[in-house]
Coordinates of C-alpha atoms and ligand atoms in Angstrom, one line a residue:
M96 CA 102.3 11.8 -93.2
R97 CA 106.1 11.9 -94.7
L98 CA 105.7 10.6 -98.2
V99 CA 109.0 10.5 -100.3
T100 CA 109.9 9.1 -104.1
F101 CA 112.8 6.5 -104.1
S102 CA 114.1 3.7 -106.5
L103 CA 116.4 0.2 -105.0
P104 CA 120.2 0.5 -107.1
D105 CA 119.1 -0.5 -111.3
G106 CA 115.4 0.1 -110.1
P107 CA 112.3 2.1 -110.8
P108 CA 110.8 5.0 -108.7
R109 CA 109.3 3.1 -105.9
L110 CA 106.6 5.1 -103.3
G111 CA 107.6 5.6 -99.9
A112 CA 106.9 7.3 -96.7
E113 CA 108.4 8.0 -93.7
V114 CA 106.6 7.2 -90.0
D115 CA 109.4 7.1 -86.7
G116 CA 111.7 8.2 -88.4
H117 CA 112.0 4.9 -90.8
L118 CA 111.8 4.2 -94.7
V119 CA 109.1 1.8 -95.4
D120 CA 108.5 0.4 -99.4
L121 CA 104.7 1.6 -99.9
T122 CA 104.5 -0.4 -103.2
A123 CA 106.4 -3.6 -101.8
L124 CA 103.0 -3.1 -98.3
S125 CA 100.7 -2.0 -101.2
A126 CA 101.2 -5.2 -103.5
E127 CA 101.5 -7.3 -100.3
E128 CA 98.5 -6.0 -98.6
N129 CA 96.9 -6.4 -102.5
V130 CA 95.9 -2.3 -102.0
N131 CA 95.4 -0.5 -105.2
L132 CA 97.5 2.3 -104.5
P133 CA 98.9 4.9 -106.8
Q134 CA 102.7 3.9 -107.1
D135 CA 104.3 7.1 -107.7
L136 CA 103.3 10.7 -105.9
L137 CA 102.3 12.8 -108.3
S138 CA 99.7 10.0 -109.3
L139 CA 99.0 9.9 -105.7
I140 CA 98.1 13.2 -105.5
R141 CA 95.8 13.4 -108.6
A142 CA 94.2 10.9 -106.7
G143 CA 92.7 13.2 -104.2
D144 CA 91.8 12.1 -100.8
F145 CA 91.5 8.4 -102.0
G146 CA 95.1 8.5 -102.9
L147 CA 95.8 9.5 -98.9
H148 CA 93.1 8.1 -97.1
T149 CA 93.9 4.8 -98.8
T150 CA 97.3 5.4 -98.3
Q151 CA 96.7 6.3 -94.0
V152 CA 94.9 3.0 -93.7
L153 CA 98.1 1.2 -95.4
L154 CA 99.6 2.0 -92.7
S155 CA 97.3 2.7 -89.7
R156 CA 96.5 -1.0 -89.9
R157 CA 100.1 -2.0 -88.8
T158 CA 102.2 -1.6 -86.2
L159 CA 106.2 -0.2 -86.3
E160 CA 107.4 -4.1 -85.6
S161 CA 104.9 -5.4 -88.3
L162 CA 106.0 -3.0 -91.0
R163 CA 109.7 -4.1 -90.4
P164 CA 110.2 -6.1 -93.7
H165 CA 109.2 -3.0 -95.5
V166 CA 111.6 -0.9 -93.7
R167 CA 114.2 -0.2 -96.3
D168 CA 117.9 0.7 -95.2
R169 CA 119.2 4.4 -96.1
D170 CA 122.3 3.1 -97.3
E171 CA 119.8 0.6 -100.2
I172 CA 117.8 3.1 -101.6
V173 CA 119.2 5.5 -103.8
P174 CA 116.5 9.5 -103.3
H175 CA 114.6 11.1 -105.7
A176 CA 113.4 14.5 -105.9
P177 CA 109.6 14.1 -105.1
F178 CA 108.0 14.0 -108.8
R179 CA 108.2 16.4 -111.8
P180 CA 105.4 19.0 -110.9
G181 CA 103.1 19.6 -113.4
K182 CA 103.3 23.5 -113.5
I183 CA 106.3 25.0 -111.2
I184 CA 105.3 29.1 -110.2
G185 CA 108.6 30.9 -108.4
V186 CA 107.1 34.2 -106.5
G187 CA 110.1 36.3 -106.6
L188 CA 110.6 39.0 -103.8
N189 CA 108.1 38.3 -100.6
Y190 CA 110.7 38.1 -98.3
V191 CA 111.0 41.9 -97.1
E192 CA 115.2 41.4 -96.3
H193 CA 115.9 39.9 -100.0
I194 CA 113.7 42.8 -101.6
A195 CA 116.1 45.1 -99.5
E196 CA 119.2 43.4 -101.6
S197 CA 117.9 42.2 -104.5
G198 CA 116.7 46.5 -104.9
R199 CA 121.2 46.7 -104.0
A200 CA 122.6 44.0 -106.5
L201 CA 120.1 43.3 -108.9
G202 CA 118.4 46.0 -109.7
T203 CA 114.7 45.0 -109.1
G204 CA 113.2 48.4 -107.2
E205 CA 113.3 48.6 -103.3
E206 CA 109.3 49.2 -103.5
R207 CA 107.7 46.2 -102.3
P208 CA 105.5 44.7 -104.9
P209 CA 101.9 45.0 -104.7
R210 CA 101.1 42.3 -106.1
P211 CA 102.8 38.9 -105.7
V212 CA 105.4 38.5 -108.4
L213 CA 105.1 35.6 -110.5
F214 CA 108.0 33.6 -112.9
S215 CA 107.6 29.8 -113.9
K216 CA 109.8 27.3 -114.3
P217 CA 110.3 24.5 -116.6
G218 CA 110.3 20.7 -114.8
T219 CA 113.0 19.5 -116.5
A220 CA 115.1 22.0 -114.1
I221 CA 113.7 19.5 -111.4
T222 CA 116.7 17.4 -109.9
G223 CA 116.9 15.3 -106.7
P224 CA 118.6 14.8 -103.2
G225 CA 122.3 14.6 -103.5
D226 CA 121.8 14.8 -107.2
P227 CA 124.3 18.0 -108.8
I228 CA 123.3 21.4 -109.8
H229 CA 125.1 22.0 -113.1
H230 CA 127.7 24.8 -113.3
N231 CA 127.9 25.8 -117.0
G232 CA 131.3 28.0 -117.3
D233 CA 129.8 28.5 -120.1
L234 CA 126.5 30.3 -119.4
T235 CA 127.7 31.6 -115.9
S236 CA 129.8 33.4 -113.6
Q237 CA 127.2 34.3 -111.0
L238 CA 125.7 30.7 -109.8
D239 CA 122.9 31.5 -107.6
W240 CA 121.0 29.6 -103.8
E241 CA 117.8 30.3 -103.1
C242 CA 116.0 28.4 -100.3
E243 CA 112.1 28.4 -100.4
L244 CA 109.1 26.0 -98.8
A245 CA 107.4 25.0 -101.6
V246 CA 103.8 24.0 -101.5
V247 CA 102.6 21.6 -103.2
I248 CA 98.9 22.0 -104.7
G249 CA 96.4 18.5 -103.8
R250 CA 93.3 20.7 -105.2
T251 CA 92.2 22.1 -109.1
A252 CA 92.2 25.8 -107.4
R253 CA 90.4 28.7 -110.2
R254 CA 89.2 31.5 -108.8
V255 CA 89.7 30.4 -105.0
S256 CA 89.4 33.0 -102.1
E257 CA 92.4 33.6 -99.6
A258 CA 89.5 31.8 -97.1
D259 CA 89.7 28.4 -99.2
A260 CA 93.1 28.7 -100.2
W261 CA 94.2 26.3 -98.0
E262 CA 92.0 23.4 -99.0
H263 CA 93.6 23.0 -102.2
V264 CA 97.2 22.4 -100.6
F265 CA 98.1 19.1 -100.2
G266 CA 101.5 19.3 -98.6
F267 CA 104.8 20.6 -98.4
S268 CA 108.8 20.5 -99.3
I269 CA 111.9 22.5 -100.5
I270 CA 112.7 23.9 -103.7
N271 CA 116.1 25.5 -104.2
D272 CA 115.8 28.3 -107.0
I273 CA 118.8 28.0 -107.9
S274 CA 119.5 30.8 -110.5
A275 CA 122.2 32.0 -113.1
R276 CA 122.1 36.0 -112.0
D277 CA 124.0 36.5 -115.3
Q278 CA 120.9 35.1 -117.8
R279 CA 118.1 37.3 -116.6
R280 CA 117.6 38.4 -120.2
S281 CA 115.2 42.1 -120.6
G282 CA 114.1 41.6 -117.3
Q283 CA 112.5 37.9 -118.0
W284 CA 114.1 34.3 -115.2
F285 CA 113.2 32.3 -117.2
F286 CA 116.7 30.6 -118.4
S287 CA 118.5 32.5 -115.3
K288 CA 115.9 30.5 -113.2
G289 CA 114.5 27.7 -115.8
Q290 CA 117.9 25.8 -116.6
D291 CA 118.5 22.1 -115.9
T292 CA 119.2 21.2 -112.1
Y293 CA 117.9 24.6 -111.3
A294 CA 115.1 23.2 -108.9
P295 CA 116.5 20.7 -106.1
F296 CA 113.4 19.4 -104.9
G297 CA 112.7 17.1 -101.7
P298 CA 113.6 15.6 -99.9
V299 CA 110.0 14.5 -98.8
V300 CA 106.6 16.3 -99.0
V301 CA 104.7 16.7 -95.7
T302 CA 101.1 16.7 -95.6
R303 CA 99.5 19.9 -95.2
D304 CA 98.0 18.2 -91.8
A305 CA 101.2 17.4 -90.7
V306 CA 102.4 20.8 -90.5
P307 CA 101.2 23.4 -87.6
C308 CA 99.0 25.8 -90.1
P309 CA 99.9 28.2 -91.2
P310 CA 103.5 27.2 -91.4
E311 CA 106.1 29.1 -89.3
L312 CA 109.1 27.5 -90.2
D313 CA 112.2 28.1 -89.6
L314 CA 114.4 28.2 -93.1
S315 CA 118.3 28.0 -93.6
L316 CA 120.4 27.5 -96.0
R317 CA 125.1 26.5 -95.9
V318 CA 127.1 26.8 -98.4
N319 CA 130.2 24.3 -97.6
G320 CA 128.6 24.5 -93.6
E321 CA 128.7 28.3 -93.5
V322 CA 125.1 29.7 -93.1
K323 CA 124.0 32.0 -95.8
Q324 CA 120.4 32.3 -95.0
K325 CA 118.1 31.9 -91.6
S326 CA 115.2 33.1 -91.8
N327 CA 111.1 32.3 -91.2
T328 CA 108.0 31.6 -93.3
R329 CA 106.2 33.5 -91.3
H330 CA 108.1 36.9 -92.7
M331 CA 106.7 36.2 -96.1
L332 CA 105.2 39.9 -97.6
F333 CA 102.4 37.9 -99.4
P334 CA 101.2 35.0 -97.1
I335 CA 100.2 31.6 -98.7
P336 CA 96.4 31.9 -99.2
R337 CA 97.0 34.9 -100.9
L338 CA 99.7 34.1 -103.3
I339 CA 97.5 31.2 -103.8
A340 CA 93.9 33.6 -104.6
D341 CA 96.0 35.8 -106.7
I342 CA 97.7 33.4 -108.7
S343 CA 95.0 30.9 -109.8
S344 CA 92.4 34.5 -110.3
G345 CA 94.1 34.4 -113.3
V346 CA 96.4 30.7 -114.0
M347 CA 94.6 27.4 -112.4
L348 CA 96.7 25.2 -110.8
E349 CA 96.2 22.1 -110.7
P350 CA 96.4 18.8 -108.4
G351 CA 100.9 18.4 -108.5
D352 CA 101.6 22.0 -109.4
V353 CA 104.5 23.6 -106.9
I354 CA 104.8 27.6 -106.3
A355 CA 107.6 28.1 -104.7
T356 CA 107.2 30.9 -102.6
G357 CA 110.2 32.8 -102.4
S358 CA 113.5 33.3 -100.7
P359 CA 114.6 35.2 -97.6
A360 CA 117.4 37.4 -97.7
G361 CA 121.6 36.4 -97.8
V362 CA 121.1 35.6 -101.5
G363 CA 125.1 35.5 -102.7
A364 CA 124.4 38.7 -105.0
G365 CA 123.3 40.3 -102.1
L366 CA 126.3 39.6 -100.2
N367 CA 128.9 42.3 -99.7
P368 CA 131.5 40.8 -101.5
P369 CA 128.5 39.0 -103.5
Q370 CA 129.8 34.9 -103.5
F371 CA 128.4 31.9 -106.3
L372 CA 128.3 28.9 -106.4
R373 CA 131.3 26.8 -107.5
P374 CA 132.2 23.4 -108.5
G375 CA 132.9 21.8 -105.9
D376 CA 130.5 23.3 -103.6
L377 CA 127.9 21.7 -101.5
V378 CA 124.3 23.4 -100.2
E379 CA 122.6 22.7 -97.7
A380 CA 118.6 23.9 -97.8
T381 CA 116.5 23.2 -94.9
I382 CA 112.9 24.0 -93.8
E383 CA 111.7 22.6 -90.1
S384 CA 108.9 20.2 -89.8
I385 CA 110.9 18.8 -93.5
G386 CA 114.4 18.2 -93.4
T387 CA 117.3 19.4 -96.0
L388 CA 117.9 19.4 -99.1
T389 CA 121.3 18.6 -100.5
N390 CA 122.9 19.2 -103.9
P391 CA 126.3 19.2 -105.1
V392 CA 127.8 22.2 -107.6
V393 CA 129.5 19.9 -110.3
D394 CA 130.8 21.1 -113.4
A395 CA 128.9 21.0 -116.6
R396 CA 130.7 23.1 -119.4
Ligands
MG149 MG1 112.5 32.9 -105.6

């Protein structure tokens, strides 16, 4: 399934599903069917198998033709980030070519890390599809992009083995791990990567069963139409089960947490000469089988 969060103009957020490219309003459909469906995606994820099963049953009862009264025109809706995660755990230096460019440009070292490099971004950094990425020239002149596969946790994970890790994954989305390269402080990434709007997220959460496992997905990022990053998630240094096992060895993962699994090469800091985002730029992060997350950069001084 492909699940989305959206609103009608001036209305509260609603839950939706993409069916054959059409956006079905699950909030309206569940009301008509008198089905007690969680009314936002985070609640649905936290409802576990019940939430997914109920949604599947709701959609499977109807043909696309009979769903048509609840199909929303893309022009009439406002897309939102799927939800605000409980925790956003970022993984640094998880693609080999990015380790090399980062070592060169950002002084992070040329060696492959022996264990995943972990950091966090606050939920307040989340912003939705089409929403602006803030460029505050008082704080940064090195605003950078990182297209990443987002893993959405669906089941509590505490000391989970790699073999069991997939059972804890709800699905996948896209995160653009925006960074102010000049705000890393004493090696810490929190202020550099944690500022408001530095985690564009969406446009959809694709459930785990809808993507071949393990997901080997092309990912790419464009700035103003020009390709900056292009790789495949199979090139992660530490694959998803290893990340879940490593994180959950010491930090419990809960439904609605998100792991941003790291960026491939091609970040602005690694280019020669370096290139950074400016107000007026348009950033498009694309991952196969998920979609494209598009955000404009705006002056927010
Ligand atoms: Mg990153």
